[in-house]
Short mmCIF file of C-alpha atoms and ligand atoms in Angstrom, two decimals:
data_model
loop_
_atom_site.label_atom_id
_atom_site.label_comp_id
_atom_site.label_asym_id
_atom_site.label_seq_id
_atom_site.Cartn_x
_atom_site.Cartn_y
_atom_site.Cartn_z
CA MET R 1 -1.61 -30.09 9.14
CA ARG R 2 -0.11 -26.84 7.90
CA ILE R 3 3.55 -26.93 6.90
CA PRO R 4 5.44 -23.79 7.97
CA PHE R 5 6.50 -21.67 4.99
CA ILE R 6 9.30 -19.09 5.18
CA ALA R 7 9.88 -17.04 2.05
CA GLY R 8 12.28 -14.28 1.11
CA ASN R 9 11.20 -11.28 -0.96
CA TRP R 10 14.22 -9.72 -2.63
CA LYS R 11 12.19 -6.79 -4.01
CA MET R 12 14.30 -4.91 -6.62
CA TYR R 13 17.64 -6.08 -5.28
CA LYS R 14 20.42 -8.32 -6.65
CA THR R 15 22.03 -8.47 -10.05
CA MET R 16 22.56 -11.82 -11.78
CA ALA R 17 26.05 -12.15 -10.27
CA GLU R 18 24.71 -11.37 -6.79
CA ALA R 19 21.84 -13.86 -7.21
CA ARG R 20 24.33 -16.54 -8.30
CA GLU R 21 26.50 -15.82 -5.28
CA PHE R 22 23.48 -15.99 -2.94
CA ALA R 23 22.32 -19.31 -4.42
CA ALA R 24 25.76 -20.90 -4.16
CA LYS R 25 26.07 -19.89 -0.50
CA PHE R 26 22.48 -20.65 0.50
CA LYS R 27 22.69 -24.16 -0.96
CA THR R 28 25.65 -24.95 1.27
CA LEU R 29 23.72 -23.71 4.33
CA TYR R 30 20.35 -25.29 3.62
CA HIS R 31 20.09 -28.92 4.61
CA GLY R 32 16.34 -29.36 4.34
CA THR R 33 14.03 -28.86 7.27
CA ASP R 34 10.36 -29.36 8.05
CA VAL R 35 9.88 -25.80 6.87
CA LYS R 36 9.11 -24.99 3.23
CA THR R 37 11.25 -22.21 1.86
CA ALA R 38 11.35 -20.09 -1.28
CA VAL R 39 13.00 -17.00 -2.69
CA PHE R 40 10.94 -14.39 -4.57
CA ALA R 41 13.35 -12.73 -6.97
CA PRO R 42 13.19 -10.13 -9.77
CA PHE R 43 12.19 -11.55 -13.18
CA PRO R 44 15.68 -11.71 -14.79
CA GLN R 45 17.06 -13.89 -11.98
CA LEU R 46 14.22 -16.45 -11.90
CA ALA R 47 15.50 -18.88 -14.55
CA LEU R 48 18.96 -18.86 -13.00
CA LEU R 49 17.53 -19.58 -9.54
CA THR R 50 15.20 -22.40 -10.64
CA LYS R 51 18.28 -24.09 -12.17
CA GLN R 52 20.50 -23.40 -9.16
CA PHE R 53 17.89 -24.69 -6.68
CA GLU R 54 16.77 -27.71 -8.71
CA GLY R 55 16.52 -30.76 -6.47
CA THR R 56 17.31 -28.82 -3.29
CA GLY R 57 13.75 -28.28 -2.06
CA ILE R 58 14.24 -24.51 -2.18
CA GLY R 59 11.39 -22.96 -4.16
CA VAL R 60 11.49 -19.97 -6.48
CA GLY R 61 8.80 -17.34 -6.77
CA ALA R 62 8.08 -14.25 -8.88
CA GLN R 63 7.01 -10.97 -7.32
CA ASN R 64 4.28 -10.09 -9.81
CA VAL R 65 2.50 -11.38 -12.92
CA HIS R 66 -0.12 -10.26 -15.45
CA PHE R 67 -3.49 -11.98 -15.40
CA GLU R 68 -3.76 -12.41 -19.19
CA LYS R 69 -1.98 -15.33 -20.87
CA GLU R 70 -0.53 -13.13 -23.62
CA GLY R 71 -1.25 -9.90 -25.45
CA ALA R 72 -0.22 -6.34 -26.11
CA PHE R 73 0.82 -5.55 -22.53
CA THR R 74 4.27 -4.01 -22.84
CA GLY R 75 6.51 -4.65 -19.87
CA GLU R 76 4.37 -7.43 -18.41
CA VAL R 77 5.07 -11.12 -17.79
CA SER R 78 2.50 -13.93 -18.00
CA VAL R 79 1.82 -17.08 -15.97
CA PRO R 80 2.89 -19.48 -18.81
CA MET R 81 6.20 -17.58 -19.10
CA LEU R 82 6.87 -18.12 -15.40
CA LYS R 83 5.75 -21.74 -15.50
CA GLU R 84 8.03 -22.51 -18.43
CA ILE R 85 11.12 -21.57 -16.41
CA GLY R 86 10.13 -23.60 -13.36
CA VAL R 87 8.68 -20.89 -11.13
CA GLU R 88 6.57 -22.45 -8.38
CA TYR R 89 5.11 -19.43 -6.52
CA CYS R 90 4.12 -15.84 -7.17
CA LEU R 91 3.46 -12.90 -4.85
CA VAL R 92 0.23 -11.02 -5.47
CA GLY R 93 -0.85 -7.71 -4.00
CA HIS R 94 2.32 -6.82 -2.13
CA SER R 95 1.74 -3.46 -0.47
CA GLU R 96 4.48 -1.87 -2.59
CA ARG R 97 2.56 -2.91 -5.72
CA ARG R 98 -0.70 -1.65 -4.25
CA GLN R 99 0.95 1.63 -3.22
CA TYR R 100 3.17 2.43 -6.23
CA PHE R 101 1.81 0.43 -9.19
CA GLY R 102 -1.95 0.65 -8.96
CA GLU R 103 -2.61 -2.92 -7.82
CA THR R 104 -6.23 -3.17 -6.71
CA ASP R 105 -8.33 -5.79 -4.96
CA GLU R 106 -9.80 -6.60 -8.41
CA THR R 107 -6.44 -7.17 -10.12
CA VAL R 108 -5.28 -9.20 -7.11
CA ASN R 109 -8.26 -11.52 -7.57
CA LEU R 110 -7.70 -11.81 -11.35
CA LYS R 111 -4.01 -12.59 -10.85
CA ILE R 112 -4.76 -15.28 -8.24
CA LYS R 113 -7.21 -16.95 -10.63
CA ALA R 114 -4.71 -16.82 -13.51
CA LEU R 115 -1.96 -18.32 -11.35
CA LEU R 116 -4.17 -21.15 -10.10
CA ALA R 117 -5.27 -21.91 -13.66
CA GLY R 118 -1.61 -22.01 -14.71
CA ASP R 119 -0.51 -24.20 -11.79
CA ILE R 120 1.57 -21.62 -9.91
CA LEU R 121 0.90 -21.14 -6.19
CA PRO R 122 -0.16 -17.61 -5.20
CA VAL R 123 1.06 -15.88 -2.05
CA VAL R 124 -1.37 -13.02 -1.50
CA CYS R 125 -0.32 -10.09 0.66
CA VAL R 126 -2.80 -8.15 2.79
CA GLY R 127 -2.32 -5.55 5.50
CA GLU R 128 -3.46 -2.24 6.88
CA ASN R 129 -1.55 1.05 6.81
CA LEU R 130 -0.65 3.13 9.85
CA GLN R 131 -3.66 5.42 9.64
CA GLU R 132 -6.03 2.46 9.38
CA ARG R 133 -4.45 0.87 12.45
CA GLU R 134 -4.59 4.13 14.40
CA GLU R 135 -8.28 4.36 13.56
CA GLY R 136 -8.80 0.78 14.79
CA ALA R 137 -9.90 -0.31 11.30
CA GLU R 138 -7.24 -3.00 10.72
CA GLU R 139 -9.55 -6.02 10.98
CA LYS R 140 -12.15 -4.47 8.69
CA ILE R 141 -9.52 -3.54 6.09
CA VAL R 142 -7.74 -6.88 6.12
CA SER R 143 -10.88 -9.02 6.07
CA GLY R 144 -12.13 -6.89 3.15
CA GLN R 145 -8.88 -7.55 1.27
CA ILE R 146 -9.21 -11.29 1.96
CA LYS R 147 -12.82 -11.42 0.75
CA ALA R 148 -11.87 -9.60 -2.46
CA ALA R 149 -8.78 -11.76 -3.06
CA PHE R 150 -10.67 -15.06 -2.64
CA LYS R 151 -13.77 -13.95 -4.59
CA ASP R 152 -15.16 -16.82 -6.72
CA ILE R 153 -12.33 -19.18 -5.79
CA CYS R 154 -13.49 -22.71 -4.94
CA HIS R 155 -12.54 -24.65 -1.78
CA GLU R 156 -10.05 -26.90 -3.63
CA ASP R 157 -8.19 -23.90 -5.02
CA ALA R 158 -8.40 -21.80 -1.86
CA VAL R 159 -6.16 -24.22 0.06
CA LYS R 160 -3.40 -23.73 -2.53
CA ILE R 161 -3.16 -20.04 -1.66
CA THR R 162 -0.81 -18.73 1.05
CA VAL R 163 -1.80 -15.50 2.80
CA ALA R 164 0.91 -13.10 3.97
CA TYR R 165 -0.30 -10.66 6.61
CA GLU R 166 1.97 -7.65 6.25
CA PRO R 167 1.03 -4.49 8.15
CA VAL R 168 2.25 -1.75 5.83
CA TRP R 169 3.69 0.24 8.75
CA ALA R 170 6.03 -2.65 9.58
CA ILE R 171 7.48 -3.27 6.11
CA GLY R 172 11.06 -2.10 5.67
CA THR R 173 10.68 0.24 8.64
CA GLY R 174 12.38 -1.83 11.31
CA LYS R 175 9.08 -1.71 13.25
CA THR R 176 7.67 -5.15 13.87
CA ALA R 177 4.12 -5.82 14.94
CA THR R 178 4.22 -7.39 18.38
CA PRO R 179 3.83 -11.17 18.16
CA GLU R 180 0.42 -10.72 19.81
CA GLN R 181 -0.71 -8.11 17.25
CA ALA R 182 0.46 -10.33 14.38
CA ASN R 183 -1.19 -13.39 15.93
CA GLN R 184 -4.49 -11.57 16.41
CA MET R 185 -4.57 -10.46 12.78
CA CYS R 186 -3.70 -13.96 11.51
CA PHE R 187 -6.56 -15.25 13.68
CA CYS R 188 -8.87 -12.63 12.14
CA ILE R 189 -7.80 -13.76 8.64
CA ARG R 190 -8.55 -17.39 9.50
CA MET R 191 -11.97 -16.41 10.84
CA THR R 192 -12.70 -14.56 7.58
CA LEU R 193 -11.64 -17.63 5.60
CA LYS R 194 -13.88 -19.78 7.78
CA GLU R 195 -16.77 -17.44 7.03
CA LEU R 196 -16.03 -17.62 3.29
CA TYR R 197 -15.50 -21.40 3.21
CA ASP R 198 -15.67 -23.69 6.26
CA GLU R 199 -13.48 -24.62 9.23
CA GLU R 200 -11.71 -27.48 7.47
CA THR R 201 -10.73 -25.30 4.49
CA ALA R 202 -9.69 -22.35 6.66
CA ASP R 203 -7.55 -24.65 8.82
CA LYS R 204 -5.55 -25.77 5.78
CA ILE R 205 -4.56 -22.31 4.56
CA VAL R 206 -1.05 -21.20 5.50
CA ILE R 207 -0.84 -17.67 6.92
CA GLN R 208 2.51 -15.91 7.09
CA TYR R 209 3.49 -12.77 8.94
CA GLY R 210 5.71 -10.22 7.20
CA GLY R 211 7.23 -6.96 8.40
CA SER R 212 10.82 -6.57 9.60
CA VAL R 213 11.27 -10.26 10.41
CA LYS R 214 14.91 -10.93 11.29
CA PRO R 215 16.95 -13.65 12.99
CA GLU R 216 16.42 -11.98 16.39
CA ASN R 217 12.61 -12.08 16.28
CA ALA R 218 11.85 -15.04 13.98
CA SER R 219 11.36 -17.73 16.59
CA GLU R 220 9.11 -15.58 18.77
CA ILE R 221 6.91 -14.82 15.75
CA MET R 222 6.94 -18.39 14.45
CA ASN R 223 5.97 -19.76 17.84
CA MET R 224 2.67 -17.89 17.82
CA GLU R 225 -0.28 -20.22 17.43
CA GLU R 226 -1.91 -18.59 14.39
CA ILE R 227 1.29 -17.79 12.47
CA ASP R 228 2.44 -20.48 10.03
CA GLY R 229 5.34 -18.76 8.36
CA ALA R 230 7.09 -15.54 7.45
CA LEU R 231 7.58 -13.34 4.42
CA VAL R 232 10.98 -11.76 4.86
CA GLY R 233 12.19 -8.73 2.92
CA GLY R 234 15.47 -7.07 3.93
CA ALA R 235 16.84 -9.97 5.96
CA SER R 236 16.38 -12.44 3.10
CA LEU R 237 19.07 -10.70 1.04
CA ASP R 238 21.79 -12.12 3.25
CA PRO R 239 22.05 -15.92 3.05
CA LEU R 240 23.40 -16.12 6.61
CA LYS R 241 20.49 -14.16 8.04
CA PHE R 242 17.92 -15.92 5.88
CA ILE R 243 19.09 -19.40 6.87
CA GLU R 244 18.91 -18.40 10.54
CA ILE R 245 15.28 -17.41 10.03
CA VAL R 246 14.50 -20.61 8.09
CA ASN R 247 16.07 -22.63 10.91
CA PHE R 248 14.31 -20.59 13.59
C1 LIG X 1 8.41 -7.57 2.47
O1 LIG X 1 9.08 -7.11 1.54
O2 LIG X 1 7.41 -8.24 2.22
C2 LIG X 1 8.82 -7.30 3.85
C3 LIG X 1 8.13 -7.79 4.83
O3 LIG X 1 9.96 -6.52 4.02
P1 LIG X 1 10.82 -6.34 5.37
O4 LIG X 1 11.05 -7.71 5.95
O5 LIG X 1 12.10 -5.70 4.90
O6 LIG X 1 10.03 -5.49 6.30
#
């Protein structure tokens, strides 16, 4: 059985003081549910958040990582560095990293392997852009991203990975994919995983939808058969909005 997973991506928002304020408030609102939850914060706030959320069941994730353990890679952060401060999850291949920072299908795959080897759970983002959707190429693009991301990853490791389907045209734009569009693409992702592995493995992998999820549309999205969770950007910055989504 797949456990629903609702995660917040803070992107490059919140100073230390703001992160502390969020954590204090969110802890008073969160009473534990059947839904797994986590906050993906900027690097400087991660150690603070793992301390603040210790014992609460609220997970903490990074938004990026380097695939090498150490080395002359100025400005980068490694898996052991994240692990040491209690980080449980890490985003890989968010469309903003693919678009602005040269993330490729190859680096996505290397990062996933490094995270799994270092015992941090990857959340891999895939999704088509507007032009690709208008050309009717969304399924081809997304299944290609999935095949590249899961390349040479064994069954036992594959089930530790969460997939976030995030159509690029719906991120931070206020445009949400219709629940049917999101459901169809999550179905397509599961079929690709079934092709790569087998039905049992594919059925265990959690697939989130992301793209302008907010309190008003969360339950409709979460009630779709193929959607197991949500990756929430803008609305996760406000503890009151984020808790409403977690408690959809
Ligand atoms: C995201 O950052 O992954 C995201 C989906 O953002 P938003 O919810 O703001 O569209």
